[in-house]
mmCIF file of C-alpha atoms in Angstrom:
data_model
loop_
_atom_site.group_PDB
_atom_site.id
_atom_site.type_symbol
_atom_site.label_atom_id
_atom_site.label_comp_id
_atom_site.label_asym_id
_atom_site.label_seq_id
_atom_site.Cartn_x
_atom_site.Cartn_y
_atom_site.Cartn_z
ATOM 1 C CA MET A 1 0.000 0.000 0.000
ATOM 2 C CA ALA A 2 1.416 3.374 -1.027
ATOM 3 C CA PRO A 3 0.755 6.021 1.634
ATOM 4 C CA VAL A 4 0.422 8.719 -1.048
ATOM 5 C CA LEU A 5 -1.880 8.197 -4.014
ATOM 6 C CA GLY A 6 -1.930 10.519 -7.006
ATOM 7 C CA ILE A 7 -4.973 10.511 -9.264
ATOM 8 C CA CYS A 8 -4.619 12.076 -12.697
ATOM 9 C CA GLY A 9 -7.747 13.266 -14.482
ATOM 10 C CA SER A 10 -5.880 14.022 -17.692
ATOM 11 C CA ALA A 11 -5.667 11.420 -20.432
ATOM 12 C CA ARG A 12 -2.199 12.712 -21.339
ATOM 13 C CA LYS A 13 0.330 10.651 -19.392
ATOM 14 C CA SER A 14 3.175 13.012 -20.228
ATOM 15 C CA GLY A 15 1.059 16.136 -20.038
ATOM 16 C CA ASN A 16 1.240 19.082 -17.683
ATOM 17 C CA THR A 17 -1.076 17.678 -15.023
ATOM 18 C CA ALA A 18 0.917 14.444 -14.872
ATOM 19 C CA THR A 19 4.207 16.368 -14.774
ATOM 20 C CA LEU A 20 3.172 18.391 -11.743
ATOM 21 C CA LEU A 21 1.603 15.401 -10.015
ATOM 22 C CA ARG A 22 4.865 13.484 -10.381
ATOM 23 C CA ALA A 23 6.796 16.440 -8.943
ATOM 24 C CA ALA A 24 4.484 16.577 -5.925
ATOM 25 C CA LEU A 25 4.584 12.826 -5.323
ATOM 26 C CA THR A 26 8.382 12.705 -5.585
ATOM 27 C CA ALA A 27 8.691 15.575 -3.108
ATOM 28 C CA THR A 28 6.775 13.637 -0.447
ATOM 29 C CA ASP A 29 9.844 11.373 -0.224
ATOM 30 C CA MET A 30 7.420 8.557 0.530
ATOM 31 C CA GLU A 31 6.190 5.549 -1.353
ATOM 32 C CA SER A 32 3.626 6.789 -3.834
ATOM 33 C CA GLU A 33 1.575 5.667 -6.796
ATOM 34 C CA LEU A 34 0.109 7.629 -9.695
ATOM 35 C CA VAL A 35 -3.130 6.334 -11.194
ATOM 36 C CA PHE A 36 -4.454 7.568 -14.521
ATOM 37 C CA LEU A 37 -8.232 7.579 -14.698
ATOM 38 C CA SER A 38 -7.966 7.092 -18.462
ATOM 39 C CA ASP A 39 -6.517 3.618 -17.805
ATOM 40 C CA LEU A 40 -9.578 2.565 -15.827
ATOM 41 C CA THR A 41 -13.068 1.526 -16.792
ATOM 42 C CA ILE A 42 -15.368 3.611 -14.616
ATOM 43 C CA GLY A 43 -19.004 3.886 -15.629
ATOM 44 C CA PHE A 44 -21.143 6.908 -14.938
ATOM 45 C CA CYS A 45 -23.074 7.296 -11.707
ATOM 46 C CA THR A 46 -26.792 6.945 -12.409
ATOM 47 C CA GLY A 47 -27.940 8.238 -9.020
ATOM 48 C CA CYS A 48 -29.750 4.994 -8.237
ATOM 49 C CA LEU A 49 -28.518 5.077 -4.604
ATOM 50 C CA SER A 50 -27.967 1.335 -4.556
ATOM 51 C CA CYS A 51 -24.778 2.115 -2.649
ATOM 52 C CA MET A 52 -26.842 3.730 0.095
ATOM 53 C CA LYS A 53 -29.060 0.661 0.377
ATOM 54 C CA ASN A 54 -26.224 -1.883 0.093
ATOM 55 C CA LYS A 55 -23.607 -0.592 2.548
ATOM 56 C CA GLY A 56 -21.472 1.210 0.002
ATOM 57 C CA ARG A 57 -21.561 -1.381 -2.740
ATOM 58 C CA CYS A 58 -22.205 -0.004 -6.215
ATOM 59 C CA ILE A 59 -24.160 -2.151 -8.643
ATOM 60 C CA LYS A 60 -21.625 -1.331 -11.362
ATOM 61 C CA ASP A 61 -18.904 -3.957 -11.494
ATOM 62 C CA ASP A 62 -15.995 -1.910 -12.799
ATOM 63 C CA ASP A 63 -12.674 -0.392 -11.746
ATOM 64 C CA MET A 64 -14.146 2.154 -9.341
ATOM 65 C CA SER A 65 -14.255 -0.346 -6.489
ATOM 66 C CA TRP A 66 -10.534 -1.046 -7.054
ATOM 67 C CA LEU A 67 -9.775 2.692 -7.059
ATOM 68 C CA LEU A 68 -11.844 3.324 -3.938
ATOM 69 C CA ASP A 69 -9.909 0.620 -2.112
ATOM 70 C CA LYS A 70 -6.663 2.368 -3.017
ATOM 71 C CA MET A 71 -8.052 5.742 -1.946
ATOM 72 C CA LEU A 72 -9.175 4.329 1.381
ATOM 73 C CA GLU A 73 -5.823 2.623 2.017
ATOM 74 C CA ALA A 74 -3.775 5.752 1.267
ATOM 75 C CA GLN A 75 -2.909 8.317 3.912
ATOM 76 C CA ALA A 76 -2.937 11.167 1.397
ATOM 77 C CA LEU A 77 -4.491 11.873 -1.986
ATOM 78 C CA VAL A 78 -3.088 14.241 -4.598
ATOM 79 C CA LEU A 79 -5.755 14.995 -7.171
ATOM 80 C CA GLY A 80 -4.926 16.505 -10.540
ATOM 81 C CA SER A 81 -7.027 17.707 -13.437
ATOM 82 C CA PRO A 82 -6.774 19.987 -16.423
ATOM 83 C CA ASN A 83 -9.208 22.893 -16.516
ATOM 84 C CA TYR A 84 -11.772 22.077 -19.212
ATOM 85 C CA TYR A 85 -14.563 24.603 -19.739
ATOM 86 C CA TYR A 86 -13.779 26.212 -16.367
ATOM 87 C CA ASP A 87 -14.094 22.969 -14.425
ATOM 88 C CA VAL A 88 -12.421 19.632 -13.832
ATOM 89 C CA SER A 89 -12.179 17.141 -16.687
ATOM 90 C CA GLY A 90 -14.968 14.673 -17.357
ATOM 91 C CA LEU A 91 -12.728 11.836 -16.166
ATOM 92 C CA THR A 92 -12.238 13.623 -12.851
ATOM 93 C CA LYS A 93 -15.874 14.550 -12.344
ATOM 94 C CA ASN A 94 -16.951 10.994 -13.107
ATOM 95 C CA MET A 95 -14.558 9.685 -10.428
ATOM 96 C CA ILE A 96 -15.908 12.226 -7.945
ATOM 97 C CA ASP A 97 -19.511 11.251 -8.720
ATOM 98 C CA ARG A 98 -18.802 7.539 -8.324
ATOM 99 C CA SER A 99 -16.920 8.042 -5.064
ATOM 100 C CA ILE A 100 -20.299 8.638 -3.397
ATOM 101 C CA ALA A 101 -20.498 4.891 -2.751
ATOM 102 C CA ALA A 102 -17.774 5.176 -0.105
ATOM 103 C CA SER A 103 -20.054 7.476 1.905
ATOM 104 C CA TYR A 104 -22.137 4.447 2.822
ATOM 105 C CA LEU A 105 -19.366 2.081 3.909
ATOM 106 C CA GLY A 106 -19.816 3.062 7.540
ATOM 107 C CA ILE A 107 -16.226 4.265 7.916
ATOM 108 C CA GLY A 108 -14.682 7.640 8.648
ATOM 109 C CA GLU A 109 -16.793 10.280 10.358
ATOM 110 C CA TYR A 110 -20.564 9.967 10.627
ATOM 111 C CA THR A 111 -22.355 13.031 9.334
ATOM 112 C CA GLY A 112 -25.528 12.494 11.346
ATOM 113 C CA MET A 113 -27.508 12.409 8.099
ATOM 114 C CA GLU A 114 -28.655 9.045 6.821
ATOM 115 C CA TRP A 115 -28.835 10.251 3.228
ATOM 116 C CA HIS A 116 -25.227 11.397 3.388
ATOM 117 C CA GLY A 117 -23.844 8.755 5.706
ATOM 118 C CA TRP A 118 -20.115 9.015 6.392
ATOM 119 C CA ARG A 119 -17.063 10.998 5.400
ATOM 120 C CA PRO A 120 -14.828 8.090 4.373
ATOM 121 C CA PHE A 121 -11.618 10.109 3.929
ATOM 122 C CA TYR A 122 -11.795 11.723 7.353
ATOM 123 C CA GLU A 123 -8.260 12.175 8.783
ATOM 124 C CA LYS A 124 -6.668 11.827 5.335
ATOM 125 C CA VAL A 125 -4.898 14.804 3.790
ATOM 126 C CA GLY A 126 -5.049 15.937 0.218
ATOM 127 C CA GLY A 127 -3.654 18.303 -2.367
ATOM 128 C CA VAL A 128 -4.970 19.562 -5.682
ATOM 129 C CA ILE A 129 -3.214 20.390 -8.946
ATOM 130 C CA ILE A 130 -4.988 22.121 -11.828
ATOM 131 C CA CYS A 131 -3.400 22.938 -15.181
ATOM 132 C CA GLN A 132 -4.834 25.405 -17.661
ATOM 133 C CA ALA A 133 -3.902 27.485 -20.665
ATOM 134 C CA ALA A 134 -4.624 30.864 -19.115
ATOM 135 C CA PHE A 135 -7.442 31.363 -16.599
ATOM 136 C CA GLY A 136 -10.735 30.077 -15.189
ATOM 137 C CA ALA A 137 -9.575 27.437 -12.687
ATOM 138 C CA GLU A 138 -11.676 28.849 -9.836
ATOM 139 C CA LYS A 139 -14.647 26.604 -10.604
ATOM 140 C CA ALA A 140 -12.415 23.533 -10.953
ATOM 141 C CA LEU A 141 -10.870 24.304 -7.577
ATOM 142 C CA GLU A 142 -14.334 24.767 -6.094
ATOM 143 C CA THR A 143 -15.356 21.339 -7.409
ATOM 144 C CA PHE A 144 -12.336 19.773 -5.729
ATOM 145 C CA LYS A 145 -13.061 21.652 -2.501
ATOM 146 C CA ARG A 146 -16.652 20.394 -2.425
ATOM 147 C CA PHE A 147 -15.390 16.842 -2.970
ATOM 148 C CA CYS A 148 -12.985 17.234 -0.053
ATOM 149 C CA GLU A 149 -15.672 18.724 2.186
ATOM 150 C CA TYR A 150 -18.198 16.025 1.353
ATOM 151 C CA SER A 151 -15.763 13.125 1.726
ATOM 152 C CA GLY A 152 -13.896 14.457 4.769
ATOM 153 C CA LEU A 153 -10.545 14.884 3.016
ATOM 154 C CA THR A 154 -8.482 17.701 4.560
ATOM 155 C CA LEU A 155 -7.236 19.883 1.712
ATOM 156 C CA ILE A 156 -3.860 21.336 2.681
ATOM 157 C CA GLY A 157 -2.819 23.015 -0.542
ATOM 158 C CA ASP A 158 -3.350 23.548 -4.232
ATOM 159 C CA VAL A 159 -1.374 24.445 -7.325
ATOM 160 C CA ILE A 160 -2.937 26.239 -10.287
ATOM 161 C CA ALA A 161 -0.604 26.347 -13.269
ATOM 162 C CA ALA A 162 -1.309 28.512 -16.317
ATOM 163 C CA VAL A 163 1.124 27.400 -18.999
ATOM 164 C CA GLY A 164 -0.452 28.408 -22.296
ATOM 165 C CA ASN A 165 0.531 25.870 -24.951
ATOM 166 C CA GLN A 166 3.885 25.198 -23.307
ATOM 167 C CA SER A 167 5.088 22.409 -21.057
ATOM 168 C CA ALA A 168 4.805 22.723 -17.286
ATOM 169 C CA ALA A 169 8.402 21.498 -17.163
ATOM 170 C CA ASP A 170 9.393 24.867 -18.655
ATOM 171 C CA PHE A 171 7.948 26.695 -15.636
ATOM 172 C CA PRO A 172 10.261 26.166 -12.644
ATOM 173 C CA GLU A 173 7.910 28.173 -10.426
ATOM 174 C CA TYR A 174 5.100 25.642 -10.934
ATOM 175 C CA ILE A 175 7.431 22.695 -10.455
ATOM 176 C CA GLU A 176 8.540 24.283 -7.185
ATOM 177 C CA GLU A 177 4.923 24.879 -6.091
ATOM 178 C CA ALA A 178 4.167 21.214 -6.759
ATOM 179 C CA ARG A 179 7.224 20.185 -4.747
ATOM 180 C CA GLN A 180 6.172 22.436 -1.890
ATOM 181 C CA LEU A 181 2.743 20.804 -1.958
ATOM 182 C CA GLY A 182 4.435 17.414 -1.709
ATOM 183 C CA GLY A 183 6.428 18.680 1.264
ATOM 184 C CA LYS A 184 3.253 19.855 2.999
ATOM 185 C CA ILE A 185 1.670 16.457 2.466
ATOM 186 C CA LYS A 186 4.704 14.675 3.908
ATOM 187 C CA ALA A 187 4.709 16.963 6.949
ATOM 188 C CA ALA A 188 0.981 16.454 7.509
ATOM 189 C CA ILE A 189 1.330 12.669 7.370
ATOM 190 C CA GLU A 190 4.231 12.763 9.810
ATOM 191 C CA ARG A 191 2.274 14.977 12.218
ATOM 192 C CA LYS A 192 -0.619 12.537 12.176
ATOM 193 C CA GLN A 193 1.727 9.624 12.803
ATOM 194 C CA ILE A 194 3.256 11.386 15.807
ATOM 195 C CA SER A 195 -0.195 12.300 17.088
ATOM 196 C CA ARG A 196 -1.309 8.664 16.935
ATOM 197 C CA LYS A 197 1.796 7.529 18.814
ATOM 198 C CA ASN A 198 1.038 9.999 21.590
ATOM 199 C CA LEU A 199 -2.523 8.769 22.083
#
C-alpha cells in the first residue's frame, strides 16, 4: 500500500497535469503511486442510490471499487485535473460522482444524516493540482473543494498552473509549487503519525 496516491484526471500521461503530479509525489519522499483515470473503466453514476441501500456497494462492477480501495488505504491523496470549460475534466468529475459509494461504507466520520452517511476520507490529507492554458480554474478548484468537504478529506494546498501551450516542465515556479505541496503532504502525514503515537 502506497501512503500517497496521485490521481490524474488528464488522459495525457506526459502532459502538464501528470508532470506536476509526479513532482508533488516525488517531493513527499514517501512511497507513492500515480493512477491515470484514463486507464480505468469507470461507468457513470446513475444516481440509483444502490450504494446507500447496500452498505457502500455499487451495482456497477468496474474499476471504481478497485480505485476506492486504493483511496481508502492511502494516507494522502493528490488529485490533478486539467481545466476544461472552467471545471475539472470529465474523467475527474466521473470519479468524484462515483466516489459517493464510499459514503455508505460506515467508515470515517458519521455526518448524522442518513442520506449522506459518512465521510470516508476523514483524517486523510489531500492536495490539488490544476493545469490550464490561461485562466478560469476557480470553478475547478471549487469542485475539488466540495469533494474534499463532502468526503472528509483535509485539503492542505493547491497548485494552479497557467502554462499556455507550453510544457509545465518549462515553468520552474510551478514545479517548485508542486514540490512544496508534496512537502506539505509529507509533513501532515508525519504529524498525524506522531499524534497517533502519543494517544
